[in-house]
Amino acid sequence: QVQLAESGGGLVEAGGSLRLSCAVSGGIFMLYAMGWYRQAPGKQRELVALISSGGITKYADSVQGRFTISRDNNKNTVYLQMNSLKPEDTAVYYCNVRRSMYGVDIGWGQGTQVTVSS
């Protein structure tokens, strides 16, 4: 029903920036909470950031102050602005749509690779 397409990943040097985008089709975007997760090799998938339908945000401690999640309801798109990137940020980043901040998952994107070189 709901389809997600991530983009914006790539290779960046430590200290650099990237902006990830997740375009959502299907459903009613403005009603959903959105999230960004990441999974590094050999590690569990972890929550990076959440944004509610009303724009309330939550961040993992590891990215607080460096990453910003935002949404554009006119474009049905959620963004993750990543600044001051560190090698430990290297992971596949996944977009997630859910019924609410702590509600059930509705869909996942296929992921976009972010590689931060040192």
mmCIF file of N, CA and C in Angstrom:
data_model
loop_
_atom_site.group_PDB
_atom_site.id
_atom_site.type_symbol
_atom_site.label_atom_id
_atom_site.label_comp_id
_atom_site.label_asym_id
_atom_site.label_seq_id
_atom_site.Cartn_x
_atom_site.Cartn_y
_atom_site.Cartn_z
ATOM 1 N N GLN A 1 0.831 -1.203 0.000
ATOM 2 C CA GLN A 1 0.000 0.000 0.000
ATOM 3 C C GLN A 1 0.866 1.254 0.000
ATOM 4 N N VAL A 2 1.682 1.399 1.022
ATOM 5 C CA VAL A 2 2.573 2.551 1.131
ATOM 6 C C VAL A 2 3.942 2.164 0.601
ATOM 7 N N GLN A 3 4.465 2.976 -0.300
ATOM 8 C CA GLN A 3 5.776 2.764 -0.879
ATOM 9 C C GLN A 3 6.704 3.893 -0.463
ATOM 10 N N LEU A 4 7.945 3.536 -0.173
ATOM 11 C CA LEU A 4 8.935 4.510 0.230
ATOM 12 C C LEU A 4 10.172 4.362 -0.637
ATOM 13 N N ALA A 5 10.751 5.483 -1.009
ATOM 14 C CA ALA A 5 11.938 5.485 -1.846
ATOM 15 C C ALA A 5 12.965 6.448 -1.268
ATOM 16 N N GLU A 6 14.042 5.891 -0.730
ATOM 17 C CA GLU A 6 15.110 6.712 -0.176
ATOM 18 C C GLU A 6 16.084 7.143 -1.254
ATOM 19 N N SER A 7 16.695 8.277 -1.028
ATOM 20 C CA SER A 7 17.738 8.758 -1.913
ATOM 21 C C SER A 7 18.641 9.697 -1.130
ATOM 22 N N GLY A 8 19.779 10.000 -1.701
ATOM 23 C CA GLY A 8 20.682 10.969 -1.107
ATOM 24 C C GLY A 8 21.898 10.390 -0.425
ATOM 25 N N GLY A 9 21.960 9.076 -0.325
ATOM 26 C CA GLY A 9 23.129 8.467 0.273
ATOM 27 C C GLY A 9 24.335 8.605 -0.626
ATOM 28 N N GLY A 10 25.475 8.293 -0.065
ATOM 29 C CA GLY A 10 26.699 8.382 -0.831
ATOM 30 C C GLY A 10 27.913 8.317 0.053
ATOM 31 N N LEU A 11 29.017 8.689 -0.523
ATOM 32 C CA LEU A 11 30.301 8.694 0.167
ATOM 33 C C LEU A 11 30.673 10.118 0.531
ATOM 34 N N VAL A 12 31.026 10.316 1.776
ATOM 35 C CA VAL A 12 31.393 11.641 2.250
ATOM 36 C C VAL A 12 32.535 11.514 3.246
ATOM 37 N N GLU A 13 33.359 12.524 3.302
ATOM 38 C CA GLU A 13 34.451 12.539 4.258
ATOM 39 C C GLU A 13 33.938 12.895 5.646
ATOM 40 N N ALA A 14 34.647 12.433 6.653
ATOM 41 C CA ALA A 14 34.295 12.796 8.019
ATOM 42 C C ALA A 14 34.213 14.308 8.161
ATOM 43 N N GLY A 15 33.183 14.743 8.869
ATOM 44 C CA GLY A 15 32.943 16.164 9.022
ATOM 45 C C GLY A 15 32.031 16.750 7.969
ATOM 46 N N GLY A 16 31.745 15.988 6.936
ATOM 47 C CA GLY A 16 30.895 16.456 5.868
ATOM 48 C C GLY A 16 29.429 16.275 6.166
ATOM 49 N N SER A 17 28.618 16.565 5.161
ATOM 50 C CA SER A 17 27.172 16.533 5.313
ATOM 51 C C SER A 17 26.515 15.800 4.162
ATOM 52 N N LEU A 18 25.379 15.221 4.449
ATOM 53 C CA LEU A 18 24.514 14.620 3.456
ATOM 54 C C LEU A 18 23.076 14.877 3.859
ATOM 55 N N ARG A 19 22.205 14.929 2.880
ATOM 56 C CA ARG A 19 20.783 14.998 3.160
ATOM 57 C C ARG A 19 20.086 13.833 2.485
ATOM 58 N N LEU A 20 19.459 13.012 3.288
ATOM 59 C CA LEU A 20 18.691 11.902 2.783
ATOM 60 C C LEU A 20 17.246 12.333 2.579
ATOM 61 N N SER A 21 16.638 11.783 1.561
ATOM 62 C CA SER A 21 15.242 12.046 1.280
ATOM 63 C C SER A 21 14.489 10.728 1.199
ATOM 64 N N CYS A 22 13.257 10.763 1.597
ATOM 65 C CA CYS A 22 12.389 9.599 1.498
ATOM 66 C C CYS A 22 11.050 10.061 0.969
ATOM 67 N N ALA A 23 10.763 9.681 -0.249
ATOM 68 C CA ALA A 23 9.497 10.029 -0.874
ATOM 69 C C ALA A 23 8.489 8.925 -0.613
ATOM 70 N N VAL A 24 7.330 9.320 -0.156
ATOM 71 C CA VAL A 24 6.291 8.372 0.234
ATOM 72 C C VAL A 24 5.128 8.478 -0.731
ATOM 73 N N SER A 25 4.691 7.350 -1.223
ATOM 74 C CA SER A 25 3.509 7.304 -2.073
ATOM 75 C C SER A 25 2.494 6.351 -1.466
ATOM 76 N N GLY A 26 1.239 6.645 -1.692
ATOM 77 C CA GLY A 26 0.191 5.849 -1.086
ATOM 78 C C GLY A 26 -0.084 6.305 0.332
ATOM 79 N N GLY A 27 -1.246 5.986 0.812
ATOM 80 C CA GLY A 27 -1.618 6.394 2.148
ATOM 81 C C GLY A 27 -1.828 7.891 2.250
ATOM 82 N N ILE A 28 -1.934 8.347 3.462
ATOM 83 C CA ILE A 28 -2.098 9.778 3.731
ATOM 84 C C ILE A 28 -0.902 10.218 4.534
ATOM 85 N N PHE A 29 0.079 10.750 3.841
ATOM 86 C CA PHE A 29 1.374 11.063 4.430
ATOM 87 C C PHE A 29 1.252 11.931 5.672
ATOM 88 N N MET A 30 0.417 12.946 5.601
ATOM 89 C CA MET A 30 0.341 13.917 6.685
ATOM 90 C C MET A 30 -0.138 13.313 8.002
ATOM 91 N N LEU A 31 -0.723 12.137 7.960
ATOM 92 C CA LEU A 31 -1.210 11.497 9.168
ATOM 93 C C LEU A 31 -0.163 10.600 9.829
ATOM 94 N N TYR A 32 0.907 10.310 9.132
ATOM 95 C CA TYR A 32 1.871 9.332 9.604
ATOM 96 C C TYR A 32 3.041 9.943 10.348
ATOM 97 N N ALA A 33 3.555 9.172 11.279
ATOM 98 C CA ALA A 33 4.873 9.455 11.818
ATOM 99 C C ALA A 33 5.909 8.828 10.901
ATOM 100 N N MET A 34 7.058 9.460 10.802
ATOM 101 C CA MET A 34 8.123 8.975 9.940
ATOM 102 C C MET A 34 9.391 8.776 10.757
ATOM 103 N N GLY A 35 10.174 7.836 10.319
ATOM 104 C CA GLY A 35 11.416 7.577 11.023
ATOM 105 C C GLY A 35 12.555 7.254 10.085
ATOM 106 N N TRP A 36 13.740 7.473 10.581
ATOM 107 C CA TRP A 36 14.954 7.020 9.927
ATOM 108 C C TRP A 36 15.653 6.041 10.853
ATOM 109 N N TYR A 37 16.002 4.913 10.308
ATOM 110 C CA TYR A 37 16.779 3.899 10.997
ATOM 111 C C TYR A 37 18.066 3.659 10.226
ATOM 112 N N ARG A 38 19.001 3.026 10.865
ATOM 113 C CA ARG A 38 20.220 2.657 10.172
ATOM 114 C C ARG A 38 20.723 1.322 10.679
ATOM 115 N N GLN A 39 21.443 0.653 9.815
ATOM 116 C CA GLN A 39 22.023 -0.626 10.177
ATOM 117 C C GLN A 39 23.435 -0.705 9.621
ATOM 118 N N ALA A 40 24.383 -0.778 10.520
ATOM 119 C CA ALA A 40 25.778 -0.931 10.152
ATOM 120 C C ALA A 40 26.103 -2.417 10.058
ATOM 121 N N PRO A 41 27.153 -2.763 9.320
ATOM 122 C CA PRO A 41 27.521 -4.169 9.198
ATOM 123 C C PRO A 41 27.735 -4.824 10.556
ATOM 124 N N GLY A 42 27.095 -5.965 10.761
ATOM 125 C CA GLY A 42 27.248 -6.703 11.998
ATOM 126 C C GLY A 42 26.497 -6.138 13.182
ATOM 127 N N LYS A 43 25.691 -5.122 12.963
ATOM 128 C CA LYS A 43 24.963 -4.499 14.060
ATOM 129 C C LYS A 43 23.462 -4.571 13.838
ATOM 130 N N GLN A 44 22.734 -4.386 14.916
ATOM 131 C CA GLN A 44 21.283 -4.331 14.838
ATOM 132 C C GLN A 44 20.834 -3.020 14.196
ATOM 133 N N ARG A 45 19.686 -3.080 13.564
ATOM 134 C CA ARG A 45 19.102 -1.858 13.053
ATOM 135 C C ARG A 45 18.696 -0.976 14.232
ATOM 136 N N GLU A 46 19.051 0.287 14.164
ATOM 137 C CA GLU A 46 18.777 1.191 15.255
ATOM 138 C C GLU A 46 18.017 2.416 14.781
ATOM 139 N N LEU A 47 17.222 2.932 15.678
ATOM 140 C CA LEU A 47 16.481 4.151 15.402
ATOM 141 C C LEU A 47 17.426 5.343 15.420
ATOM 142 N N VAL A 48 17.315 6.174 14.411
ATOM 143 C CA VAL A 48 18.106 7.390 14.324
ATOM 144 C C VAL A 48 17.273 8.603 14.708
ATOM 145 N N ALA A 49 16.099 8.728 14.117
ATOM 146 C CA ALA A 49 15.262 9.892 14.359
ATOM 147 C C ALA A 49 13.822 9.575 14.031
ATOM 148 N N LEU A 50 12.929 10.259 14.709
ATOM 149 C CA LEU A 50 11.498 10.153 14.466
ATOM 150 C C LEU A 50 10.910 11.543 14.337
ATOM 151 N N ILE A 51 9.861 11.639 13.543
ATOM 152 C CA ILE A 51 9.094 12.871 13.482
ATOM 153 C C ILE A 51 7.621 12.504 13.424
ATOM 154 N N SER A 52 6.847 13.130 14.273
ATOM 155 C CA SER A 52 5.418 12.861 14.322
ATOM 156 C C SER A 52 4.704 13.594 13.203
ATOM 157 N N SER A 53 3.425 13.290 13.054
ATOM 158 C CA SER A 53 2.625 13.992 12.060
ATOM 159 C C SER A 53 2.571 15.488 12.339
ATOM 160 N N GLY A 54 2.724 15.859 13.599
ATOM 161 C CA GLY A 54 2.705 17.258 13.984
ATOM 162 C C GLY A 54 4.066 17.922 14.026
ATOM 163 N N GLY A 55 5.116 17.183 13.686
ATOM 164 C CA GLY A 55 6.443 17.761 13.625
ATOM 165 C C GLY A 55 7.276 17.615 14.880
ATOM 166 N N ILE A 56 6.799 16.862 15.843
ATOM 167 C CA ILE A 56 7.597 16.590 17.032
ATOM 168 C C ILE A 56 8.698 15.601 16.679
ATOM 169 N N THR A 57 9.897 15.868 17.127
ATOM 170 C CA THR A 57 11.037 15.044 16.750
ATOM 171 C C THR A 57 11.682 14.374 17.946
ATOM 172 N N LYS A 58 12.358 13.276 17.657
ATOM 173 C CA LYS A 58 13.111 12.543 18.654
ATOM 174 C C LYS A 58 14.351 11.985 17.972
ATOM 175 N N TYR A 59 15.477 12.043 18.670
ATOM 176 C CA TYR A 59 16.743 11.610 18.096
ATOM 177 C C TYR A 59 17.463 10.639 19.008
ATOM 178 N N ALA A 60 18.209 9.757 18.383
ATOM 179 C CA ALA A 60 19.135 8.949 19.149
ATOM 180 C C ALA A 60 20.212 9.852 19.739
ATOM 181 N N ASP A 61 20.676 9.499 20.918
ATOM 182 C CA ASP A 61 21.708 10.301 21.560
ATOM 183 C C ASP A 61 22.946 10.461 20.678
ATOM 184 N N SER A 62 23.241 9.441 19.913
ATOM 185 C CA SER A 62 24.447 9.442 19.105
ATOM 186 C C SER A 62 24.419 10.464 17.969
ATOM 187 N N VAL A 63 23.237 10.917 17.591
ATOM 188 C CA VAL A 63 23.126 11.868 16.486
ATOM 189 C C VAL A 63 22.558 13.203 16.920
ATOM 190 N N GLN A 64 22.150 13.306 18.161
ATOM 191 C CA GLN A 64 21.577 14.551 18.675
ATOM 192 C C GLN A 64 22.535 15.710 18.441
ATOM 193 N N GLY A 65 22.010 16.770 17.871
ATOM 194 C CA GLY A 65 22.812 17.940 17.596
ATOM 195 C C GLY A 65 23.506 17.922 16.260
ATOM 196 N N ARG A 66 23.552 16.769 15.616
ATOM 197 C CA ARG A 66 24.193 16.656 14.311
ATOM 198 C C ARG A 66 23.199 16.390 13.190
ATOM 199 N N PHE A 67 22.159 15.633 13.499
ATOM 200 C CA PHE A 67 21.168 15.259 12.500
ATOM 201 C C PHE A 67 19.869 16.002 12.753
ATOM 202 N N THR A 68 19.153 16.282 11.691
ATOM 203 C CA THR A 68 17.850 16.911 11.786
ATOM 204 C C THR A 68 16.871 16.200 10.871
ATOM 205 N N ILE A 69 15.778 15.738 11.441
ATOM 206 C CA ILE A 69 14.724 15.142 10.645
ATOM 207 C C ILE A 69 13.649 16.197 10.402
ATOM 208 N N SER A 70 13.119 16.214 9.208
ATOM 209 C CA SER A 70 12.077 17.165 8.861
ATOM 210 C C SER A 70 11.145 16.531 7.844
ATOM 211 N N ARG A 71 10.028 17.171 7.630
ATOM 212 C CA ARG A 71 9.081 16.650 6.655
ATOM 213 C C ARG A 71 8.441 17.778 5.882
ATOM 214 N N ASP A 72 8.091 17.479 4.663
ATOM 215 C CA ASP A 72 7.389 18.407 3.799
ATOM 216 C C ASP A 72 6.117 17.704 3.348
ATOM 217 N N ASN A 73 5.022 18.065 3.954
ATOM 218 C CA ASN A 73 3.767 17.388 3.653
ATOM 219 C C ASN A 73 3.262 17.685 2.239
ATOM 220 N N ASN A 74 3.690 18.798 1.677
ATOM 221 C CA ASN A 74 3.305 19.110 0.304
ATOM 222 C C ASN A 74 4.008 18.210 -0.700
ATOM 223 N N LYS A 75 5.158 17.696 -0.325
ATOM 224 C CA LYS A 75 5.924 16.821 -1.197
ATOM 225 C C LYS A 75 5.868 15.366 -0.774
ATOM 226 N N ASN A 76 5.166 15.083 0.303
ATOM 227 C CA ASN A 76 5.110 13.725 0.845
ATOM 228 C C ASN A 76 6.513 13.150 1.028
ATOM 229 N N THR A 77 7.366 13.950 1.615
ATOM 230 C CA THR A 77 8.767 13.581 1.736
ATOM 231 C C THR A 77 9.279 13.894 3.135
ATOM 232 N N VAL A 78 10.080 12.989 3.641
ATOM 233 C CA VAL A 78 10.775 13.207 4.898
ATOM 234 C C VAL A 78 12.269 13.278 4.601
ATOM 235 N N TYR A 79 12.968 14.113 5.339
ATOM 236 C CA TYR A 79 14.387 14.335 5.122
ATOM 237 C C TYR A 79 15.179 14.028 6.380
ATOM 238 N N LEU A 80 16.416 13.693 6.173
ATOM 239 C CA LEU A 80 17.358 13.590 7.270
ATOM 240 C C LEU A 80 18.611 14.351 6.879
ATOM 241 N N GLN A 81 18.771 15.512 7.467
ATOM 242 C CA GLN A 81 19.973 16.304 7.255
ATOM 243 C C GLN A 81 21.034 15.819 8.225
ATOM 244 N N MET A 82 22.144 15.384 7.703
ATOM 245 C CA MET A 82 23.213 14.823 8.509
ATOM 246 C C MET A 82 24.445 15.701 8.378
ATOM 247 N N ASN A 83 24.825 16.310 9.470
ATOM 248 C CA ASN A 83 25.999 17.169 9.511
ATOM 249 C C ASN A 83 27.054 16.567 10.421
ATOM 250 N N SER A 84 28.257 17.063 10.280
ATOM 251 C CA SER A 84 29.375 16.605 11.110
ATOM 252 C C SER A 84 29.452 15.087 11.141
ATOM 253 N N LEU A 85 29.383 14.499 9.979
ATOM 254 C CA LEU A 85 29.345 13.045 9.886
ATOM 255 C C LEU A 85 30.632 12.411 10.387
ATOM 256 N N LYS A 86 30.453 11.276 11.013
ATOM 257 C CA LYS A 86 31.553 10.503 11.570
ATOM 258 C C LYS A 86 31.606 9.138 10.908
ATOM 259 N N PRO A 87 32.769 8.505 10.898
ATOM 260 C CA PRO A 87 32.849 7.162 10.318
ATOM 261 C C PRO A 87 31.845 6.188 10.923
ATOM 262 N N GLU A 88 31.551 6.332 12.197
ATOM 263 C CA GLU A 88 30.591 5.450 12.839
ATOM 264 C C GLU A 88 29.153 5.666 12.376
ATOM 265 N N ASP A 89 28.921 6.710 11.596
ATOM 266 C CA ASP A 89 27.617 6.908 10.983
ATOM 267 C C ASP A 89 27.432 6.045 9.737
ATOM 268 N N THR A 90 28.490 5.410 9.298
ATOM 269 C CA THR A 90 28.414 4.564 8.123
ATOM 270 C C THR A 90 27.411 3.439 8.346
ATOM 271 N N ALA A 91 26.446 3.340 7.462
ATOM 272 C CA ALA A 91 25.383 2.354 7.596
ATOM 273 C C ALA A 91 24.469 2.458 6.393
ATOM 274 N N VAL A 92 23.587 1.494 6.284
ATOM 275 C CA VAL A 92 22.464 1.617 5.378
ATOM 276 C C VAL A 92 21.343 2.296 6.147
ATOM 277 N N TYR A 93 20.831 3.355 5.591
ATOM 278 C CA TYR A 93 19.781 4.124 6.239
ATOM 279 C C TYR A 93 18.438 3.788 5.617
ATOM 280 N N TYR A 94 17.476 3.511 6.474
ATOM 281 C CA TYR A 94 16.154 3.090 6.041
ATOM 282 C C TYR A 94 15.093 4.084 6.490
ATOM 283 N N CYS A 95 14.214 4.388 5.600
ATOM 284 C CA CYS A 95 13.060 5.208 5.902
ATOM 285 C C CYS A 95 11.927 4.314 6.383
ATOM 286 N N ASN A 96 11.194 4.799 7.348
ATOM 287 C CA ASN A 96 10.116 4.031 7.952
ATOM 288 C C ASN A 96 8.888 4.907 8.124
ATOM 289 N N VAL A 97 7.744 4.354 7.807
ATOM 290 C CA VAL A 97 6.483 5.042 8.043
ATOM 291 C C VAL A 97 5.669 4.215 9.023
ATOM 292 N N ARG A 98 5.071 4.888 9.967
ATOM 293 C CA ARG A 98 4.303 4.209 10.985
ATOM 294 C C ARG A 98 3.035 4.980 11.303
ATOM 295 N N ARG A 99 2.134 4.296 11.952
ATOM 296 C CA ARG A 99 0.840 4.879 12.256
ATOM 297 C C ARG A 99 0.963 6.084 13.184
ATOM 298 N N SER A 100 1.883 6.019 14.097
ATOM 299 C CA SER A 100 2.150 7.099 15.033
ATOM 300 C C SER A 100 3.563 6.939 15.546
ATOM 301 N N MET A 101 3.998 7.855 16.372
ATOM 302 C CA MET A 101 5.366 7.824 16.882
ATOM 303 C C MET A 101 5.752 6.457 17.413
ATOM 304 N N TYR A 102 4.867 5.867 18.173
ATOM 305 C CA TYR A 102 5.142 4.551 18.759
ATOM 306 C C TYR A 102 4.119 3.524 18.313
ATOM 307 N N GLY A 103 3.555 3.754 17.154
ATOM 308 C CA GLY A 103 2.562 2.863 16.598
ATOM 309 C C GLY A 103 3.163 1.807 15.701
ATOM 310 N N VAL A 104 2.286 1.086 15.045
ATOM 311 C CA VAL A 104 2.715 -0.015 14.201
ATOM 312 C C VAL A 104 3.392 0.488 12.937
ATOM 313 N N ASP A 105 4.336 -0.304 12.456
ATOM 314 C CA ASP A 105 4.995 0.003 11.201
ATOM 315 C C ASP A 105 4.051 -0.212 10.039
ATOM 316 N N ILE A 106 4.116 0.679 9.086
ATOM 317 C CA ILE A 106 3.320 0.562 7.880
ATOM 318 C C ILE A 106 4.179 0.140 6.701
ATOM 319 N N GLY A 107 5.379 0.668 6.623
ATOM 320 C CA GLY A 107 6.240 0.307 5.520
ATOM 321 C C GLY A 107 7.675 0.733 5.740
ATOM 322 N N TRP A 108 8.541 0.137 4.934
ATOM 323 C CA TRP A 108 9.975 0.416 4.964
ATOM 324 C C TRP A 108 10.490 0.660 3.565
ATOM 325 N N GLY A 109 11.464 1.532 3.475
ATOM 326 C CA GLY A 109 12.178 1.692 2.229
ATOM 327 C C GLY A 109 13.235 0.620 2.073
ATOM 328 N N GLN A 110 13.870 0.606 0.916
ATOM 329 C CA GLN A 110 14.890 -0.389 0.630
ATOM 330 C C GLN A 110 16.258 -0.021 1.187
ATOM 331 N N GLY A 111 16.418 1.210 1.584
ATOM 332 C CA GLY A 111 17.652 1.645 2.187
ATOM 333 C C GLY A 111 18.563 2.381 1.224
ATOM 334 N N THR A 112 19.361 3.260 1.770
ATOM 335 C CA THR A 112 20.367 3.973 1.007
ATOM 336 C C THR A 112 21.672 3.964 1.792
ATOM 337 N N GLN A 113 22.747 3.677 1.103
ATOM 338 C CA GLN A 113 24.040 3.521 1.755
ATOM 339 C C GLN A 113 24.673 4.879 2.034
ATOM 340 N N VAL A 114 25.107 5.046 3.266
ATOM 341 C CA VAL A 114 25.892 6.212 3.663
ATOM 342 C C VAL A 114 27.243 5.711 4.139
ATOM 343 N N THR A 115 28.284 6.188 3.511
ATOM 344 C CA THR A 115 29.635 5.802 3.888
ATOM 345 C C THR A 115 30.430 7.052 4.222
ATOM 346 N N VAL A 116 30.970 7.079 5.416
ATOM 347 C CA VAL A 116 31.753 8.217 5.879
ATOM 348 C C VAL A 116 33.198 7.763 6.022
ATOM 349 N N SER A 117 34.053 8.356 5.257
ATOM 350 C CA SER A 117 35.459 7.988 5.277
ATOM 351 C C SER A 117 36.212 8.797 6.319
ATOM 352 N N SER A 118 37.297 8.223 6.794
ATOM 353 C CA SER A 118 38.110 8.880 7.803
ATOM 354 C C SER A 118 39.445 9.289 7.230
#
